[in-house]
Amino acid sequence: MRDTPAQYDAVVAQARDLFLKKAHDYGTSWRVLRPISVADQIYIKARRISQLQQSQQQMIADDIPSEFIGIINYGIIGLIQLDLADDENDTLPLDTCKTLYEQKAAMARQLMLLKNHDYGEAWRQMSQESFADLILTKVYRMKQIIRNKGVTLASEGLDANYLDIINYAVFALILQQEEAVAGEK
């Protein structure tokens, strides 16, 4: 039996672990990223996933799951950046990073639970290609919102797009893990 919340938590824990290790190694160098730069980082990763899905040929070591983990982490960085003023100290202590990460991950998880209730976990029937395409669509929407200086007439803002991107990436990883386990049997 599937336990989506536990699967979700396991994927996010893996992403958080990598995020915190990189924060230890690099500090919070990501604090200089503007919204367009965060969107572009997500775009690069989603585009690479799409390319790998189409070509099946890979020239560098980072695999598709690691790219989805990167998308989760950049989505959380984007959410954190929305809350922090540009003039704040660029360097955040590691424990502050962890707290902020966990707050944003909890927001994404709560949204996942609400949507799973209403949509009946429809994502479980989606293809890996759709997750990459939907993430790219969200990035294009974000870029337009940024060009519009954050003003939307009938649409959600950057934060909602980051949350959806995070959840699509987590869903893709859950399904990949399930497929790997089924392949071992």
Tab-separated table of C-alpha atoms in Angstrom, residues 91-178:
chain	number	residue	atom	x	y	z
A	91	THR	CA	25.001	35.076	4.609
A	92	LEU	CA	22.552	33.007	6.619
A	93	PRO	CA	23.630	30.665	9.406
A	94	LEU	CA	23.168	26.979	8.628
A	95	ASP	CA	20.497	26.543	11.314
A	96	THR	CA	18.525	29.458	9.818
A	97	CYS	CA	18.795	27.833	6.383
A	98	LYS	CA	17.478	24.589	7.794
A	99	THR	CA	14.557	26.310	9.515
A	100	LEU	CA	13.615	28.287	6.399
A	101	TYR	CA	13.936	25.182	4.225
A	102	GLU	CA	11.690	23.180	6.518
A	103	GLN	CA	9.072	25.964	6.617
A	104	LYS	CA	8.884	26.130	2.827
A	105	ALA	CA	8.917	22.347	2.447
A	106	ALA	CA	6.026	22.162	4.929
A	107	MET	CA	4.064	24.660	2.816
A	108	ALA	CA	4.591	22.517	-0.287
A	109	ARG	CA	3.620	19.378	1.614
A	110	GLN	CA	0.421	20.957	2.906
A	111	LEU	CA	-0.531	22.023	-0.619
A	112	MET	CA	0.185	18.487	-1.837
A	113	LEU	CA	-2.150	17.025	0.789
A	114	LEU	CA	-4.957	19.422	-0.148
A	115	LYS	CA	-4.583	18.823	-3.875
A	116	ASN	CA	-4.234	15.064	-3.429
A	117	HIS	CA	-7.560	15.103	-1.626
A	118	ASP	CA	-9.306	17.017	-4.400
A	119	TYR	CA	-7.563	15.399	-7.378
A	120	GLY	CA	-7.394	11.849	-6.034
A	121	GLU	CA	-3.653	11.523	-6.596
A	122	ALA	CA	-4.075	11.879	-10.355
A	123	TRP	CA	-0.322	12.517	-10.560
A	124	ARG	CA	0.242	8.800	-10.054
A	125	GLN	CA	-1.086	8.262	-13.596
A	126	MET	CA	1.136	10.921	-15.150
A	127	SER	CA	4.224	10.315	-17.247
A	128	GLN	CA	7.715	11.469	-16.363
A	129	GLU	CA	7.633	13.571	-19.529
A	130	SER	CA	4.558	15.416	-18.246
A	131	PHE	CA	6.300	16.366	-15.006
A	132	ALA	CA	9.180	17.917	-16.941
A	133	ASP	CA	6.785	19.679	-19.329
A	134	LEU	CA	4.619	21.039	-16.514
A	135	ILE	CA	7.675	22.350	-14.681
A	136	LEU	CA	8.822	24.088	-17.876
A	137	THR	CA	5.330	25.571	-18.305
A	138	LYS	CA	5.423	26.916	-14.747
A	139	VAL	CA	8.858	28.442	-15.388
A	140	TYR	CA	7.594	30.225	-18.514
A	141	ARG	CA	4.644	31.536	-16.488
A	142	MET	CA	7.024	32.742	-13.779
A	143	LYS	CA	9.171	34.554	-16.315
A	144	GLN	CA	6.087	36.375	-17.596
A	145	ILE	CA	5.033	37.281	-14.048
A	146	ILE	CA	8.532	38.665	-13.442
A	147	ARG	CA	8.328	40.682	-16.693
A	148	ASN	CA	4.988	42.002	-15.393
A	149	LYS	CA	6.784	43.068	-12.199
A	150	GLY	CA	4.761	40.555	-10.178
A	151	VAL	CA	1.389	41.945	-11.186
A	152	THR	CA	-1.168	39.335	-12.229
A	153	LEU	CA	-4.770	39.925	-13.248
A	154	ALA	CA	-6.235	36.456	-12.863
A	155	SER	CA	-3.338	34.186	-11.957
A	156	GLU	CA	-1.431	33.010	-8.931
A	157	GLY	CA	1.912	34.562	-8.143
A	158	LEU	CA	5.460	33.266	-8.085
A	159	ASP	CA	4.980	31.491	-4.777
A	160	ALA	CA	2.183	29.245	-6.080
A	161	ASN	CA	4.278	28.343	-9.119
A	162	TYR	CA	7.284	27.445	-6.932
A	163	LEU	CA	5.054	25.243	-4.772
A	164	ASP	CA	3.658	23.416	-7.797
A	165	ILE	CA	7.154	22.965	-9.245
A	166	ILE	CA	8.394	21.476	-5.983
A	167	ASN	CA	5.462	19.084	-5.859
A	168	TYR	CA	5.822	17.989	-9.494
A	169	ALA	CA	9.490	17.201	-8.868
A	170	VAL	CA	8.679	15.257	-5.696
A	171	PHE	CA	5.962	13.301	-7.533
A	172	ALA	CA	8.365	12.442	-10.343
A	173	LEU	CA	10.885	11.112	-7.832
A	174	ILE	CA	8.273	9.093	-5.929
A	175	LEU	CA	7.163	7.417	-9.155
A	176	GLN	CA	10.773	6.780	-10.216
A	177	GLN	CA	11.472	5.146	-6.868
A	178	GLU	CA	8.339	3.003	-7.112
